[in-house]
XYZ file of C-alpha atoms in Angstrom:
693
model
C 152.012 98.418 76.143
C 151.247 100.133 79.485
C 148.092 101.696 78.092
C 146.933 98.297 76.841
C 147.484 96.743 80.297
C 145.619 99.646 81.928
C 142.660 99.220 79.583
C 142.613 95.452 80.166
C 142.686 96.007 83.928
C 139.813 98.436 83.710
C 137.786 95.897 81.761
C 138.176 93.405 84.603
C 137.920 95.710 87.637
C 135.501 98.551 86.863
C 132.326 96.454 86.422
C 132.975 94.602 89.698
C 133.581 97.885 91.527
C 130.293 99.298 90.219
C 128.342 96.212 91.276
C 130.023 96.278 94.693
C 129.075 99.913 95.208
C 125.462 99.134 94.350
C 125.409 96.280 96.851
C 126.615 98.714 99.519
C 123.960 101.241 98.485
C 121.243 98.612 98.754
C 122.374 97.568 102.221
C 122.048 101.161 103.421
C 118.903 101.988 101.458
C 117.021 98.801 102.307
C 116.141 99.873 105.832
C 114.695 103.191 104.641
C 112.891 101.763 101.604
C 110.838 99.565 103.915
C 109.473 102.662 105.656
C 108.250 104.300 102.462
C 104.735 102.863 102.631
C 104.280 103.948 106.242
C 105.215 107.538 105.362
C 102.259 107.941 103.007
C 99.427 110.227 104.115
C 96.014 110.315 102.470
C 94.000 112.699 104.615
C 92.356 115.609 102.777
C 94.882 118.106 104.167
C 97.616 116.265 102.256
C 95.841 116.815 98.931
C 94.310 120.275 99.448
C 95.809 123.572 98.294
C 98.197 124.763 100.977
C 96.562 128.199 101.215
C 92.917 127.082 100.985
C 90.316 127.935 103.626
C 89.412 124.269 104.042
C 93.088 123.443 104.666
C 93.159 125.952 107.526
C 90.065 124.273 108.974
C 91.714 120.839 108.862
C 94.859 122.157 110.550
C 92.931 123.926 113.304
C 90.910 120.762 113.898
C 94.162 118.905 114.513
C 94.917 121.360 117.347
C 91.591 120.862 119.102
C 91.322 118.425 122.044
C 91.812 114.910 120.708
C 92.836 116.178 117.294
C 90.651 116.195 114.234
C 87.244 114.619 114.803
C 86.088 111.627 112.809
C 82.586 112.351 111.501
C 80.345 109.411 110.610
C 76.715 108.907 109.667
C 74.948 105.689 110.652
C 72.241 104.994 108.079
C 69.364 102.595 108.765
C 67.020 101.870 105.853
C 64.109 99.570 105.009
C 62.411 99.808 101.606
C 58.884 99.380 102.938
C 59.384 101.783 105.829
C 61.141 101.414 109.206
C 59.317 99.528 111.935
C 59.273 100.402 115.626
C 61.636 97.501 116.229
C 64.020 98.881 113.582
C 64.115 102.273 115.288
C 64.663 100.696 118.687
C 67.484 98.560 117.310
C 69.114 101.575 115.686
C 68.925 103.605 118.890
C 70.448 100.764 120.916
C 73.357 100.372 118.501
C 74.101 104.104 118.477
C 74.016 104.056 122.285
C 76.531 101.201 122.269
C 78.853 103.292 120.084
C 78.516 106.070 122.671
C 79.416 103.687 125.485
C 82.564 102.491 123.722
C 83.781 105.843 122.427
C 83.764 109.409 123.687
C 81.429 111.199 121.278
C 81.022 114.905 120.559
C 77.506 115.568 121.822
C 74.608 113.138 122.010
C 73.649 111.656 118.618
C 70.080 112.381 117.594
C 68.259 110.399 114.950
C 66.916 112.254 111.923
C 64.087 110.363 110.172
C 63.417 110.811 106.468
C 60.069 112.225 105.356
C 59.052 108.980 103.685
C 59.815 106.951 106.806
C 62.227 104.568 105.073
C 65.477 105.887 106.538
C 66.885 106.997 109.881
C 70.302 108.629 110.106
C 72.441 109.290 113.166
C 75.342 111.758 112.742
C 78.152 110.575 115.035
C 81.389 112.429 115.736
C 84.332 111.482 117.934
C 87.755 113.011 118.476
C 88.962 109.974 120.408
C 90.741 108.280 117.449
C 92.791 111.460 116.909
C 94.714 112.215 113.696
C 96.319 108.768 113.388
C 94.980 107.151 110.212
C 95.096 103.601 111.604
C 93.190 104.616 114.732
C 90.573 106.303 112.558
C 90.237 103.211 110.379
C 89.879 100.998 113.470
C 87.181 103.327 114.820
C 85.232 103.090 111.560
C 85.590 99.301 111.483
C 84.378 98.984 115.079
C 81.343 101.191 114.427
C 80.554 99.110 111.334
C 80.758 95.949 113.418
C 78.223 97.436 115.861
C 75.850 98.752 113.169
C 74.066 95.580 112.156
C 70.868 95.268 110.163
C 69.346 92.013 108.989
C 65.874 90.767 108.024
C 65.418 93.471 105.392
C 66.960 96.269 107.469
C 70.197 97.709 106.068
C 72.710 99.377 108.390
C 75.549 101.290 106.745
C 78.233 103.629 108.036
C 78.999 106.623 105.840
C 80.123 110.204 106.253
C 83.511 111.891 105.674
C 85.349 109.706 108.195
C 84.109 106.520 106.546
C 85.016 107.785 103.062
C 88.548 108.593 104.231
C 88.866 105.166 105.869
C 87.767 103.431 102.662
C 90.157 105.602 100.653
C 93.047 104.691 102.969
C 92.251 100.992 102.608
C 92.527 101.328 98.856
C 95.779 103.276 99.010
C 97.118 100.767 101.533
C 97.045 98.113 98.813
C 98.256 100.363 95.990
C 102.001 99.914 96.502
C 101.960 96.125 96.465
C 99.369 95.873 93.704
C 101.167 98.329 91.455
C 104.624 96.883 92.103
C 103.713 93.290 91.321
C 101.395 94.139 88.447
C 103.951 96.457 86.862
C 106.752 93.921 87.289
C 104.551 91.307 85.646
C 103.773 93.567 82.692
C 107.394 94.624 82.225
C 108.628 91.027 82.481
C 106.177 89.812 79.836
C 107.034 92.612 77.428
C 110.797 92.217 77.869
C 110.580 88.500 77.138
C 108.590 89.221 73.976
C 110.961 92.000 72.899
C 114.258 90.180 73.502
C 113.131 86.603 72.846
C 115.848 85.472 75.216
C 115.494 83.381 78.370
C 118.122 85.433 80.219
C 118.490 88.956 78.868
C 115.185 90.275 80.298
C 116.358 89.524 83.836
C 119.179 92.089 83.679
C 117.136 95.274 83.001
C 114.355 94.009 85.267
C 116.754 93.469 88.159
C 118.291 96.898 87.570
C 114.840 98.492 87.580
C 113.991 96.713 90.830
C 117.161 98.049 92.432
C 116.277 101.543 91.191
C 112.825 101.227 92.761
C 114.363 100.354 96.136
C 116.737 103.313 95.932
C 113.887 105.660 94.970
C 111.775 104.574 97.941
C 114.683 105.145 100.320
C 115.507 108.602 98.959
C 111.826 109.605 98.893
C 111.475 108.568 102.531
C 114.545 110.668 103.326
C 112.962 113.700 101.639
C 109.820 113.156 103.687
C 111.710 112.942 106.971
C 114.313 115.590 106.273
C 112.351 118.196 104.343
C 108.710 117.418 105.075
C 107.892 116.454 101.472
C 104.333 115.101 101.296
C 103.995 111.488 100.158
C 100.490 110.385 99.226
C 99.196 107.096 97.898
C 98.879 108.747 94.505
C 102.455 110.044 94.351
C 103.841 106.782 95.731
C 101.992 104.759 93.099
C 103.048 107.036 90.260
C 106.677 106.903 91.428
C 106.632 103.104 91.242
C 105.280 103.207 87.695
C 107.793 105.873 86.675
C 110.809 103.983 88.007
C 109.915 100.723 86.300
C 108.528 102.268 83.111
C 111.144 104.948 82.474
C 113.966 102.710 83.721
C 112.980 99.962 81.298
C 112.818 102.524 78.482
C 116.374 103.651 79.178
C 117.474 100.020 79.329
C 115.891 99.264 75.951
C 117.716 102.157 74.309
C 121.079 101.268 75.869
C 120.836 97.533 75.139
C 119.838 98.210 71.527
C 122.891 100.410 71.016
C 125.119 97.956 72.932
C 124.021 95.135 70.595
C 125.081 97.279 67.619
C 128.463 98.043 69.159
C 129.176 94.376 70.001
C 129.327 93.747 66.249
C 131.988 96.461 65.930
C 134.047 95.812 69.082
C 135.594 92.544 70.193
C 135.535 93.297 73.924
C 132.154 93.888 75.671
C 133.761 96.590 77.810
C 134.742 98.594 74.716
C 131.349 98.004 73.136
C 129.630 99.350 76.254
C 131.884 102.405 76.306
C 130.887 103.153 72.725
C 127.198 102.518 73.484
C 127.215 104.883 76.456
C 129.014 107.509 74.409
C 126.491 107.170 71.605
C 123.186 107.085 73.471
C 124.203 108.291 76.932
C 123.569 111.989 76.181
C 120.070 111.187 74.889
C 119.260 109.109 77.985
C 120.565 111.792 80.342
C 118.724 114.540 78.474
C 115.482 112.574 78.351
C 115.569 111.850 82.072
C 116.507 115.474 82.653
C 113.403 116.696 80.835
C 111.173 114.410 82.900
C 112.879 115.433 86.142
C 112.714 119.136 85.267
C 109.059 118.883 84.272
C 108.178 117.117 87.512
C 110.192 119.544 89.587
C 108.027 122.355 88.201
C 105.196 120.856 90.245
C 106.845 122.385 93.310
C 105.202 125.630 92.202
C 101.763 123.996 92.588
C 99.565 125.078 95.489
C 97.991 121.641 95.915
C 99.934 119.641 98.470
C 99.463 116.423 96.489
C 100.830 117.977 93.283
C 103.726 119.824 94.916
C 104.691 116.621 96.729
C 104.495 114.547 93.565
C 107.139 116.741 91.914
C 110.161 115.755 94.024
C 108.874 112.206 94.587
C 108.500 111.609 90.845
C 111.849 113.278 90.161
C 113.544 110.926 92.628
C 112.028 107.971 90.779
C 113.249 109.111 87.358
C 116.760 109.984 88.537
C 117.068 106.696 90.431
C 116.138 104.884 87.221
C 118.711 106.935 85.288
C 121.560 106.229 87.708
C 120.819 102.510 87.791
C 120.545 102.194 84.010
C 123.801 103.990 83.175
C 125.893 102.344 85.909
C 124.508 99.066 87.256
C 122.965 97.811 84.008
C 126.143 98.382 81.921
C 128.289 96.712 84.594
C 126.060 93.628 84.710
C 125.931 93.365 80.918
C 129.717 93.610 80.615
C 130.268 90.968 83.287
C 127.816 88.585 81.627
C 129.385 89.113 78.191
C 127.855 88.259 74.837
C 126.242 85.070 76.089
C 123.493 87.074 77.814
C 121.955 87.597 74.335
C 121.593 83.849 73.704
C 120.242 82.498 71.428
C 120.737 85.552 69.159
C 124.312 86.405 70.125
C 125.777 89.377 68.172
C 129.140 88.109 66.941
C 132.102 90.441 66.492
C 132.425 91.481 62.844
C 128.988 90.262 61.901
C 126.224 92.370 60.431
C 122.604 92.356 61.494
C 120.181 90.734 59.108
C 118.764 93.227 56.666
C 115.010 93.031 57.087
C 112.239 95.158 55.686
C 110.950 96.776 58.870
C 107.670 98.519 59.553
C 109.554 101.748 60.204
C 111.356 101.565 56.882
C 107.933 101.317 55.238
C 106.769 104.303 57.276
C 109.814 106.196 56.118
C 108.979 105.449 52.482
C 105.453 106.828 52.887
C 106.866 109.924 54.567
C 109.349 110.434 51.748
C 106.690 110.133 49.035
C 104.097 112.611 50.359
C 105.410 114.403 53.433
C 102.991 117.360 53.252
C 99.936 115.121 52.921
C 101.061 112.901 55.828
C 101.644 115.916 58.066
C 98.304 117.518 57.210
C 96.357 114.281 57.697
C 98.031 113.641 61.057
C 97.349 117.167 62.289
C 93.661 116.897 61.299
C 93.368 113.540 63.091
C 94.889 114.891 66.323
C 92.675 117.962 66.174
C 89.557 115.850 65.682
C 90.473 113.614 68.620
C 91.104 116.649 70.826
C 87.488 117.753 70.316
C 86.477 114.803 72.459
C 87.747 116.726 75.495
C 84.556 118.776 75.255
C 82.732 115.609 76.314
C 84.700 115.126 79.542
C 82.311 114.759 82.510
C 82.202 117.502 85.152
C 84.207 117.668 88.365
C 84.423 114.340 90.168
C 82.395 114.211 93.372
C 83.683 112.376 96.411
C 80.877 109.815 96.200
C 81.879 109.028 92.604
C 85.613 108.717 93.291
C 85.572 104.908 93.595
C 85.165 102.668 90.560
C 83.334 100.198 92.787
C 81.044 101.104 95.701
C 82.398 100.681 99.238
C 79.996 101.024 102.154
C 80.623 104.739 102.626
C 79.504 105.398 99.049
C 76.383 103.254 99.160
C 75.467 104.992 102.432
C 75.844 108.390 100.750
C 73.575 107.313 97.900
C 70.941 106.063 100.334
C 71.055 109.432 102.108
C 70.790 111.461 98.906
C 67.616 109.601 97.921
C 66.030 109.657 101.378
C 66.883 113.282 102.275
C 66.612 115.333 99.070
C 65.706 118.416 101.121
C 68.916 118.597 103.184
C 72.576 117.676 103.149
C 73.901 114.634 104.935
C 77.438 116.046 104.801
C 78.294 118.808 107.286
C 80.027 122.086 106.501
C 82.610 122.844 109.185
C 83.185 126.410 110.355
C 86.133 127.207 112.628
C 85.534 130.455 114.508
C 87.702 132.329 117.033
C 86.178 131.421 120.405
C 85.693 135.078 121.333
C 83.476 135.542 118.271
C 81.848 132.101 118.214
C 78.411 133.375 119.259
C 78.301 135.980 116.523
C 79.602 133.512 113.945
C 76.961 130.970 114.944
C 74.189 133.572 114.586
C 75.538 134.714 111.211
C 75.758 131.125 109.980
C 72.159 130.383 110.980
C 70.939 133.431 109.059
C 72.830 132.536 105.870
C 70.733 131.478 102.891
C 70.836 127.742 102.308
C 71.635 126.787 105.928
C 69.210 124.288 107.502
C 70.825 124.287 110.948
C 74.054 125.169 112.747
C 75.399 124.218 116.178
C 78.639 124.626 118.126
C 80.399 121.283 118.502
C 83.591 121.738 120.581
C 86.187 124.315 121.571
C 89.865 124.451 122.268
C 93.111 126.284 121.485
C 91.202 129.523 120.987
C 88.877 128.094 118.320
C 85.311 126.801 118.314
C 84.105 124.241 115.797
C 80.637 124.891 114.382
C 78.800 122.252 112.369
C 76.559 123.639 109.618
C 74.021 121.609 107.636
C 73.042 122.840 104.178
C 69.606 122.489 102.646
C 71.231 121.330 99.399
C 72.703 117.938 98.523
C 76.455 117.373 99.064
C 78.731 118.833 96.364
C 75.751 120.248 94.470
C 75.523 123.781 93.040
C 73.255 124.640 95.954
C 75.809 123.555 98.553
C 78.554 125.395 96.674
C 76.442 128.564 96.803
C 75.952 128.114 100.565
C 79.697 127.624 101.146
C 80.528 130.766 99.173
C 77.874 132.725 101.095
C 79.288 131.542 104.425
C 82.802 132.529 103.401
C 81.666 135.925 102.198
C 79.909 136.614 105.494
C 82.362 135.029 107.934
C 85.936 135.009 106.637
C 86.651 138.723 106.441
C 84.284 139.940 109.168
C 85.006 137.413 111.913
C 88.241 135.729 110.839
C 86.475 132.383 110.597
C 87.301 129.582 108.155
C 84.857 127.389 106.242
C 85.786 123.781 105.453
C 84.415 120.283 105.304
C 84.182 117.815 102.388
C 82.167 120.084 100.074
C 84.469 123.044 100.689
C 87.486 120.805 100.125
C 86.217 119.738 96.704
C 85.577 123.397 95.852
C 89.102 124.368 96.929
C 90.619 121.437 95.035
C 89.024 122.595 91.788
C 90.116 126.208 92.380
C 93.644 125.105 93.269
C 93.955 122.995 90.149
C 92.848 125.917 87.996
C 95.471 128.161 89.588
C 98.186 125.498 89.320
C 97.547 124.972 85.610
C 98.161 128.663 84.962
C 101.451 128.561 86.873
C 102.900 125.104 86.250
C 102.128 124.608 82.543
C 104.281 127.570 81.351
C 107.074 126.507 83.726
C 107.088 122.957 82.330
C 107.164 124.177 78.734
C 109.978 126.622 79.479
C 112.093 124.069 81.381
C 111.738 121.387 78.708
C 112.450 123.902 75.936
C 115.698 125.038 77.561
C 116.926 121.439 77.932
C 116.068 120.628 74.325
C 117.858 123.719 73.035
C 120.980 122.713 74.969
C 120.889 119.159 73.603
C 119.880 119.763 69.984
C 121.625 123.127 69.438
C 118.528 124.431 67.708
C 115.454 126.566 68.326
C 113.233 125.044 65.649
C 113.564 121.369 66.623
C 112.621 121.984 70.299
C 109.582 124.038 69.258
C 108.529 121.282 66.881
C 108.780 118.657 69.628
C 106.841 120.770 72.138
C 104.022 121.431 69.660
C 103.880 117.691 68.991
C 103.605 116.644 72.647
C 100.995 119.307 73.434
C 98.951 118.004 70.503
C 99.286 114.475 71.880
C 98.057 115.664 75.290
C 94.987 117.272 73.754
C 94.192 114.185 71.680
C 94.643 111.846 74.671
C 92.269 113.949 76.778
C 89.831 113.905 73.865
C 89.872 110.107 73.734
C 89.305 110.143 77.493
C 86.223 112.285 76.946
C 84.886 109.695 74.516
C 85.532 106.817 76.925
C 85.134 107.943 80.559
C 81.423 108.694 80.547
C 79.959 106.796 77.568
C 82.000 103.590 78.001
C 83.239 103.394 81.599
C 80.278 105.168 83.161
C 82.336 107.649 85.190
C 80.316 110.565 86.550
C 83.154 113.069 86.821
C 86.726 113.987 85.962
C 89.374 114.245 88.634
C 90.329 117.942 89.058
C 94.031 117.073 88.808
C 93.773 115.109 85.560
C 94.522 118.019 83.231
C 97.645 119.236 85.009
C 99.197 115.869 85.905
C 98.547 114.329 82.485
C 100.058 117.423 80.850
C 103.234 117.254 82.950
C 103.736 113.540 82.361
C 102.871 113.499 78.661
C 105.002 116.520 77.837
C 107.985 115.291 79.830
C 107.712 111.627 78.822
C 106.690 112.375 75.231
C 109.733 114.548 74.675
C 111.800 111.507 75.705
C 111.047 109.760 72.444
C 111.554 112.951 70.498
C 115.006 113.208 72.024
C 115.868 109.633 71.035
C 114.786 110.302 67.443
C 116.226 113.801 67.012
C 119.509 112.934 68.715
C 120.060 110.119 66.209
C 118.998 112.439 63.371
C 121.556 114.981 64.536
C 124.200 112.254 64.764
C 123.522 111.223 61.154
C 123.615 114.867 60.038
C 126.957 115.436 61.736
C 128.270 112.380 59.877
C 127.438 114.143 56.611
C 124.046 112.674 55.691
C 121.599 114.863 53.759
C 118.628 116.122 55.841
C 116.083 113.743 54.279
C 118.454 110.783 54.574
C 119.287 111.654 58.186
C 115.599 111.827 59.137
C 114.682 108.538 57.474
C 117.768 106.759 58.815
C 116.971 107.951 62.329
C 113.414 106.638 61.983
C 114.597 103.292 60.640
C 117.277 102.757 63.312
C 115.403 104.045 66.357
C 111.826 103.193 65.365
C 111.928 99.691 66.784
C 113.417 100.603 70.121
C 111.141 103.650 70.469
C 108.129 101.462 69.726
C 109.246 98.904 72.299
C 109.875 101.611 74.872
C 106.527 103.237 74.166
C 104.647 99.970 74.571
C 106.421 99.264 77.872
C 105.763 102.738 79.256
C 102.130 102.726 78.134
C 101.607 99.289 79.658
C 103.079 100.331 82.993
C 100.828 103.375 83.227
C 97.895 101.247 82.100
C 98.386 99.255 85.314
C 96.922 102.286 87.122
C 93.585 101.526 85.458
C 93.286 98.338 87.525
C 92.945 100.335 90.746
C 89.461 100.981 92.200
C 89.930 104.772 92.179
C 88.439 106.774 89.330
C 91.118 109.464 89.482
C 93.938 106.925 89.110
C 92.096 105.085 86.332
C 91.633 108.333 84.407
C 95.263 109.374 84.860
C 96.613 105.974 83.817
C 94.307 105.816 80.784
C 95.148 109.276 79.441
C 98.909 108.819 79.868
C 98.905 105.308 78.352
C 96.848 106.443 75.331
C 99.000 109.556 74.936
C 102.240 107.547 74.974
C 100.893 105.178 72.308
C 99.752 108.087 70.123
C 103.148 109.688 70.529
C 104.992 106.451 69.739
C 103.113 105.232 66.677
C 101.760 108.426 65.133
C 103.438 111.625 66.240
C 107.018 110.508 66.766
C 107.229 108.175 63.785
C 105.093 109.983 61.217
C 104.576 113.623 62.104
C 107.940 114.601 63.625
C 109.829 112.732 60.907
C 107.620 114.281 58.219
C 108.076 117.782 59.610
C 111.836 117.215 59.716
C 111.852 116.111 56.079
C 109.867 119.178 55.027
C 112.012 121.584 57.048
C 115.284 120.092 55.893
C 118.293 121.858 57.343
C 116.056 124.559 58.815
C 115.082 122.151 61.587
C 118.542 122.823 63.108
C 118.321 126.621 62.869
C 120.293 128.599 63.986
C 122.931 125.931 64.632
C 125.704 125.164 62.177
C 123.830 122.132 60.825
C 121.236 124.539 59.401
C 123.804 125.848 56.951
C 124.586 123.992 53.755
C 128.123 122.610 53.660
C 130.511 124.732 51.654
C 131.892 123.052 48.545
C 135.504 122.116 48.970
C 137.834 123.742 46.385
C 139.332 121.310 43.925
C 143.117 121.328 44.402
C 144.970 122.691 41.400
C 147.032 120.210 39.495
C 150.653 121.267 39.049
C 151.375 122.374 35.543
C 153.667 120.081 33.607
C 157.177 121.284 33.446
């Protein structure tokens, strides 16, 4: 009797205690979550490889008087050729900029050979390193630079590009949050067909997002973890997408258990016991995969690791504590109008996944071979991926800084409009300047400013920005200056070069770490070596196929002129970690059926039939949330969102349902090798009947 009273008391008290604790957490976390957006940094130094030469240049520039300079180019253009009045107007406007701001040197106009364009390089350290001050400086210069009557006046250059990039990232958090919430809300209503149920997982996901922002801000303040607009946006998508996935799995199992248990509290206990290990393991694989990004040299990638991990773990904690408590308190009525009554059975319906299971059972070898050929053919599309994304092609639309760069590239084909920055020890500045001027591919070089033992030298290449010719010049400068004089070579072109090199290095380091970490977790969960290998091969194949589809779409359909250098690594980490999630849901149920005594083929087909619907729903939700990234005006984010969304859908409707199930049917008990499930059960001896007396 005492145990019954204790259990009844727990049913009444525990859910309220959990909700109360979450309210307290939100009160504390709310103040820090609001500071998350302000902690984001989007300057090049926050994306570059930590050890790169261009990163050293950016850091030294911060130490110079006034901090890092903001470099702009004022571009005046008239199609029929500039008039004397145009040139006078341009000179007056540049002079006004000089009156309002302390400039580095006196700007000198450089006319184009065809007489259509006049550019004025302008540099000022007055705004300092503060991103808002830099953006205000760019806006003020743009307000001064005014054309009219056929004369265009545009402000470009590295400082303007960074300002435009910051404006985009400044809207990312709000855009992504509301768009993702809208997508998740719509899908949950369609999935549950209930006017109330969708609110519970959505509210839990929103709470998880607030907690994640607070913890991420704490990591930034306490441990110096880099938060960029990219990592902040991806964290938002991860929290809402992965959190909703975990909610779908738990609610599906809870609905089953409500038919077996009279009390919602007992049904939730059984649901958590049944699917809790799969949810914890799946979130653990994502968190472990993301944490491997700490080994990356790129600041943006290494920062995304802990930020993404915080998002996933926040979603996990909310979905296995707050969501169950809310569901128990609301009782069965939250499922209205399709309330699962105690003792009832769900309607037996011929599902799509049962039909898939039948096709798998009839010709498993043919299904597996056909699927493998299809994935391999899709992966060939990766050969059509465009080259490295240039800075001027990084926006899906064309802000003023980009149109200015295009005007310059057409008007000045013989020289670069984007400076190469050399930081030289002041004691050797003269020799460095002379060496730079004598380097092949250098049009001109001049000392700009000095301070803190360093002198900044601005070098202009004869080649166009981010072209093979400029790359050759940068490498020649580094070969002649780095080792001999201890100088560093940076600037936008060098940064793009270092980004590509850093991504190549990070792929070699991070990819094996991710595979190893995920494999270890899968072995611990599934008690097998074969099943984890099968799942890893499947998700790697999905990654290759998703990149291949990207190669068929980015250039030919979307008109993108390059591929973000980080696409390969980041899409691999997310697709492997997230793809294994669904494999865990399927294989965990398959293992559960096998432990209950089902034959291998029956266990595989039962697992597909019972988890297929929820996996499909979860896959659609996750793909839709990552697809929200494609609405942003940044090519890199569009490419990342597209590849992950396509990969998740491939994994959900082809690999997880057909190929993994088919491979499991073909392997039989061997899929659990060397665990005890891989061994056939021993026949039980028939008890001897006593002989009649």
